[in-house]
PDB file of C-alpha atoms in Angstrom:
ATOM      1  CA  MET A   1     128.352  40.438  41.751  1.00 57.00           C
ATOM      2  CA  LEU A   2     129.430  38.409  44.792  1.00 63.00           C
ATOM      3  CA  VAL A   3     133.110  38.425  43.703  1.00 61.00           C
ATOM      4  CA  TYR A   4     133.017  42.226  43.361  1.00 68.00           C
ATOM      5  CA  ASP A   5     131.472  42.592  46.828  1.00 85.00           C
ATOM      6  CA  ALA A   6     134.201  40.371  48.332  1.00 85.00           C
ATOM      7  CA  PHE A   7     136.878  42.425  46.547  1.00 89.00           C
ATOM      8  CA  GLU A   8     135.439  45.680  47.903  1.00 91.00           C
ATOM      9  CA  LYS A   9     135.098  44.184  51.382  1.00 91.00           C
ATOM     10  CA  ASN A  10     138.751  43.097  51.327  1.00 93.00           C
ATOM     11  CA  LYS A  11     139.819  46.501  50.051  1.00 94.00           C
ATOM     12  CA  SER A  12     137.928  48.184  52.891  1.00 93.00           C
ATOM     13  CA  PHE A  13     139.628  45.846  55.368  1.00 94.00           C
ATOM     14  CA  LEU A  14     143.066  46.720  53.956  1.00 95.00           C
ATOM     15  CA  ARG A  15     142.378  50.476  53.768  1.00 95.00           C
ATOM     16  CA  ARG A  16     141.706  50.918  57.469  1.00 95.00           C
ATOM     17  CA  TYR A  17     145.299  51.866  58.334  1.00 96.00           C
ATOM     18  CA  ARG A  18     145.836  54.482  55.604  1.00 94.00           C
ATOM     19  CA  PRO A  19     144.016  57.368  57.367  1.00 95.00           C
ATOM     20  CA  TYR A  20     146.210  56.838  60.431  1.00 96.00           C
ATOM     21  CA  GLN A  21     149.355  56.777  58.283  1.00 94.00           C
ATOM     22  CA  ARG A  22     148.335  60.006  56.545  1.00 94.00           C
ATOM     23  CA  GLN A  23     147.598  61.706  59.896  1.00 96.00           C
ATOM     24  CA  ILE A  24     151.009  60.655  61.195  1.00 96.00           C
ATOM     25  CA  LYS A  25     152.728  61.998  58.057  1.00 95.00           C
ATOM     26  CA  ARG A  26     150.834  65.292  58.346  1.00 96.00           C
ATOM     27  CA  LEU A  27     151.820  65.719  61.981  1.00 96.00           C
ATOM     28  CA  GLU A  28     155.431  64.733  61.287  1.00 96.00           C
ATOM     29  CA  THR A  29     155.576  67.451  58.626  1.00 95.00           C
ATOM     30  CA  LYS A  30     154.245  69.908  61.179  1.00 95.00           C
ATOM     31  CA  LEU A  31     156.898  68.691  63.630  1.00 94.00           C
ATOM     32  CA  ILE A  32     159.645  69.373  61.077  1.00 93.00           C
ATOM     33  CA  LEU A  33     158.387  72.942  60.640  1.00 92.00           C
ATOM     34  CA  ILE A  34     158.382  73.492  64.406  1.00 91.00           C
ATOM     35  CA  ASP A  35     161.889  72.017  64.670  1.00 90.00           C
ATOM     36  CA  ASP A  36     163.042  74.463  61.976  1.00 89.00           C
ATOM     37  CA  ARG A  37     161.467  77.328  63.930  1.00 86.00           C
ATOM     38  CA  ILE A  38     163.092  76.165  67.160  1.00 84.00           C
ATOM     39  CA  GLU A  39     166.454  75.888  65.459  1.00 84.00           C
ATOM     40  CA  SER A  40     166.150  79.369  63.971  1.00 81.00           C
ATOM     41  CA  THR A  41     165.068  80.969  67.254  1.00 69.00           C
ATOM     42  CA  HIS A  42     167.877  83.192  68.483  1.00 60.00           C
ATOM     43  CA  SER A  43     168.197  85.607  71.325  1.00 55.00           C
ATOM     44  CA  PRO A  44     166.521  88.914  70.493  1.00 56.00           C
ATOM     45  CA  LYS A  45     168.840  91.653  69.333  1.00 56.00           C
ATOM     46  CA  LEU A  46     168.583  94.786  71.354  1.00 58.00           C
ATOM     47  CA  THR A  47     168.757  97.658  68.927  1.00 60.00           C
ATOM     48  CA  GLY A  48     166.627 100.194  70.736  1.00 60.00           C
ATOM     49  CA  MET A  49     164.246 100.197  67.788  1.00 60.00           C
ATOM     50  CA  PRO A  50     160.712  98.847  68.013  1.00 60.00           C
ATOM     51  CA  SER A  51     160.283  95.479  66.346  1.00 57.00           C
ATOM     52  CA  GLY A  52     157.236  94.618  64.301  1.00 54.00           C
ATOM     53  CA  GLY A  53     155.105  91.544  64.566  1.00 52.00           C
ATOM     54  CA  GLN A  54     154.436  89.261  67.445  1.00 51.00           C
ATOM     55  CA  ARG A  55     157.405  87.966  69.369  1.00 56.00           C
ATOM     56  CA  ARG A  56     157.850  84.237  69.112  1.00 62.00           C
ATOM     57  CA  GLU A  57     158.875  82.452  72.256  1.00 79.00           C
ATOM     58  CA  LEU A  58     161.018  79.326  72.261  1.00 84.00           C
ATOM     59  CA  ALA A  59     158.965  77.938  75.149  1.00 85.00           C
ATOM     60  CA  ASP A  60     155.768  78.158  73.057  1.00 88.00           C
ATOM     61  CA  ASP A  61     157.425  76.240  70.221  1.00 88.00           C
ATOM     62  CA  LEU A  62     158.713  73.581  72.613  1.00 90.00           C
ATOM     63  CA  ILE A  63     155.249  73.129  74.138  1.00 92.00           C
ATOM     64  CA  GLN A  64     153.694  72.847  70.681  1.00 92.00           C
ATOM     65  CA  ARG A  65     156.366  70.324  69.670  1.00 93.00           C
ATOM     66  CA  GLU A  66     155.622  68.183  72.724  1.00 95.00           C
ATOM     67  CA  GLU A  67     151.867  68.314  72.032  1.00 96.00           C
ATOM     68  CA  ILE A  68     152.373  67.171  68.441  1.00 96.00           C
ATOM     69  CA  GLU A  69     154.673  64.346  69.551  1.00 96.00           C
ATOM     70  CA  GLN A  70     151.975  63.214  71.999  1.00 97.00           C
ATOM     71  CA  ARG A  71     149.360  63.300  69.223  1.00 96.00           C
ATOM     72  CA  ILE A  72     151.611  61.231  66.936  1.00 96.00           C
ATOM     73  CA  ASN A  73     152.239  58.687  69.701  1.00 97.00           C
ATOM     74  CA  ARG A  74     148.506  58.469  70.486  1.00 97.00           C
ATOM     75  CA  ILE A  75     147.690  57.813  66.812  1.00 97.00           C
ATOM     76  CA  ILE A  76     150.450  55.179  66.587  1.00 96.00           C
ATOM     77  CA  VAL A  77     149.092  53.361  69.649  1.00 97.00           C
ATOM     78  CA  GLU A  78     145.531  53.540  68.310  1.00 97.00           C
ATOM     79  CA  ALA A  79     146.560  52.305  64.853  1.00 96.00           C
ATOM     80  CA  LYS A  80     148.915  49.539  65.961  1.00 97.00           C
ATOM     81  CA  PRO A  81     146.313  46.727  66.295  1.00 96.00           C
ATOM     82  CA  ILE A  82     144.780  47.629  62.914  1.00 95.00           C
ATOM     83  CA  LYS A  83     148.202  47.698  61.263  1.00 95.00           C
ATOM     84  CA  SER A  84     149.095  44.332  62.840  1.00 94.00           C
ATOM     85  CA  GLU A  85     145.865  42.742  61.633  1.00 94.00           C
ATOM     86  CA  ILE A  86     146.414  43.984  58.080  1.00 95.00           C
ATOM     87  CA  LEU A  87     150.076  42.941  58.053  1.00 95.00           C
ATOM     88  CA  ASN A  88     149.091  39.504  59.351  1.00 94.00           C
ATOM     89  CA  ALA A  89     146.672  39.100  56.435  1.00 94.00           C
ATOM     90  CA  ILE A  90     149.313  40.319  53.963  1.00 95.00           C
ATOM     91  CA  ASP A  91     151.970  38.032  55.466  1.00 94.00           C
ATOM     92  CA  HIS A  92     149.765  35.014  54.757  1.00 93.00           C
ATOM     93  CA  LEU A  93     149.834  35.635  51.008  1.00 94.00           C
ATOM     94  CA  SER A  94     151.935  33.030  49.221  1.00 94.00           C
ATOM     95  CA  ASN A  95     153.077  35.408  46.461  1.00 95.00           C
ATOM     96  CA  SER A  96     155.771  37.722  47.865  1.00 95.00           C
ATOM     97  CA  LEU A  97     155.321  40.272  45.042  1.00 96.00           C
ATOM     98  CA  GLU A  98     151.636  40.588  45.843  1.00 96.00           C
ATOM     99  CA  ALA A  99     152.440  40.938  49.533  1.00 96.00           C
ATOM    100  CA  LEU A 100     155.037  43.614  48.787  1.00 97.00           C
ATOM    101  CA  ILE A 101     152.583  45.600  46.672  1.00 97.00           C
ATOM    102  CA  LEU A 102     149.828  45.448  49.290  1.00 97.00           C
ATOM    103  CA  GLU A 103     152.190  46.419  52.099  1.00 97.00           C
ATOM    104  CA  GLN A 104     153.565  49.387  50.181  1.00 97.00           C
ATOM    105  CA  TYR A 105     150.124  50.500  49.053  1.00 97.00           C
ATOM    106  CA  PHE A 106     148.073  50.025  52.209  1.00 96.00           C
ATOM    107  CA  ILE A 107     150.679  50.380  54.974  1.00 96.00           C
ATOM    108  CA  GLU A 108     153.331  52.694  53.544  1.00 94.00           C
ATOM    109  CA  ASP A 109     150.814  54.716  51.467  1.00 93.00           C
ATOM    110  CA  VAL A 110     152.823  54.455  48.230  1.00 95.00           C
ATOM    111  CA  GLN A 111     150.808  54.867  45.030  1.00 96.00           C
ATOM    112  CA  LEU A 112     150.648  52.013  42.501  1.00 97.00           C
ATOM    113  CA  ASP A 113     152.451  53.961  39.755  1.00 97.00           C
ATOM    114  CA  THR A 114     155.334  54.659  42.150  1.00 97.00           C
ATOM    115  CA  ILE A 115     155.430  50.992  43.169  1.00 97.00           C
ATOM    116  CA  ALA A 116     155.571  50.025  39.483  1.00 97.00           C
ATOM    117  CA  LYS A 117     158.548  52.337  38.899  1.00 97.00           C
ATOM    118  CA  GLN A 118     160.368  51.040  42.000  1.00 96.00           C
ATOM    119  CA  MET A 119     159.870  47.440  40.917  1.00 96.00           C
ATOM    120  CA  SER A 120     160.598  48.168  37.225  1.00 96.00           C
ATOM    121  CA  TYR A 121     157.197  46.701  36.313  1.00 96.00           C
ATOM    122  CA  SER A 122     154.508  48.185  34.131  1.00 96.00           C
ATOM    123  CA  ILE A 123     151.617  49.862  35.930  1.00 96.00           C
ATOM    124  CA  ARG A 124     149.337  47.310  34.270  1.00 97.00           C
ATOM    125  CA  GLN A 125     151.304  44.389  35.781  1.00 97.00           C
ATOM    126  CA  VAL A 126     151.301  46.011  39.241  1.00 97.00           C
ATOM    127  CA  LYS A 127     147.542  46.637  39.041  1.00 97.00           C
ATOM    128  CA  ARG A 128     146.996  42.997  38.084  1.00 97.00           C
ATOM    129  CA  LEU A 129     149.126  41.781  41.010  1.00 97.00           C
ATOM    130  CA  TYR A 130     147.335  44.241  43.310  1.00 97.00           C
ATOM    131  CA  GLY A 131     143.908  42.968  42.224  1.00 94.00           C
ATOM    132  CA  ASP A 132     144.929  39.336  42.614  1.00 94.00           C
ATOM    133  CA  ALA A 133     146.348  40.026  46.070  1.00 95.00           C
ATOM    134  CA  VAL A 134     143.267  41.894  47.303  1.00 95.00           C
ATOM    135  CA  ARG A 135     141.084  38.988  46.178  1.00 92.00           C
ATOM    136  CA  LYS A 136     143.338  36.472  47.983  1.00 92.00           C
ATOM    137  CA  VAL A 137     143.247  38.394  51.283  1.00 90.00           C
ATOM    138  CA  ASN A 138     139.618  37.316  51.505  1.00 59.00           C
ATOM    139  CA  ILE A 139     140.739  33.749  52.294  1.00 50.00           C
ATOM    140  CA  VAL A 140     142.874  34.895  55.247  1.00 46.00           C
ATOM    141  CA  ASN A 141     140.275  37.433  56.308  1.00 45.00           C
ATOM    142  CA  HIS A 142     137.618  34.750  56.798  1.00 43.00           C
ATOM    143  CA  GLY A 143     139.985  32.162  58.238  1.00 43.00           C
ATOM    144  CA  THR A 144     139.497  29.568  55.490  1.00 37.00           C
TER     145      THR A 144
END
């Protein structure tokens, strides 16, 4: 039971960056949508006919874009020490394949099946390497 607890503890240590990465991705997607709106904003056509809907202002979109950029930057600054700590632990692994898998999974938020396809490995082999790597992080994590 002690080995399982250590594995889960290491996994929790490695998972700490993923919520930040997902927030950043979500906000970047929102930023892309705003950029598309900004790009498609043209001068209003004066036809003399009433137009339906609420008028969208370029200034509002630019303000929203700046706010989202600030949120992304704040999250990056907040997450940077956590990311560095996790990468430091991963960088101390002696097996480069294990390190690659952990970095893609926990830092880049790539799923194990996608990692397996990218590496031309079976999902079973990638899961085995993943498990071995998570167990080994424990050594670095405790400084022994």
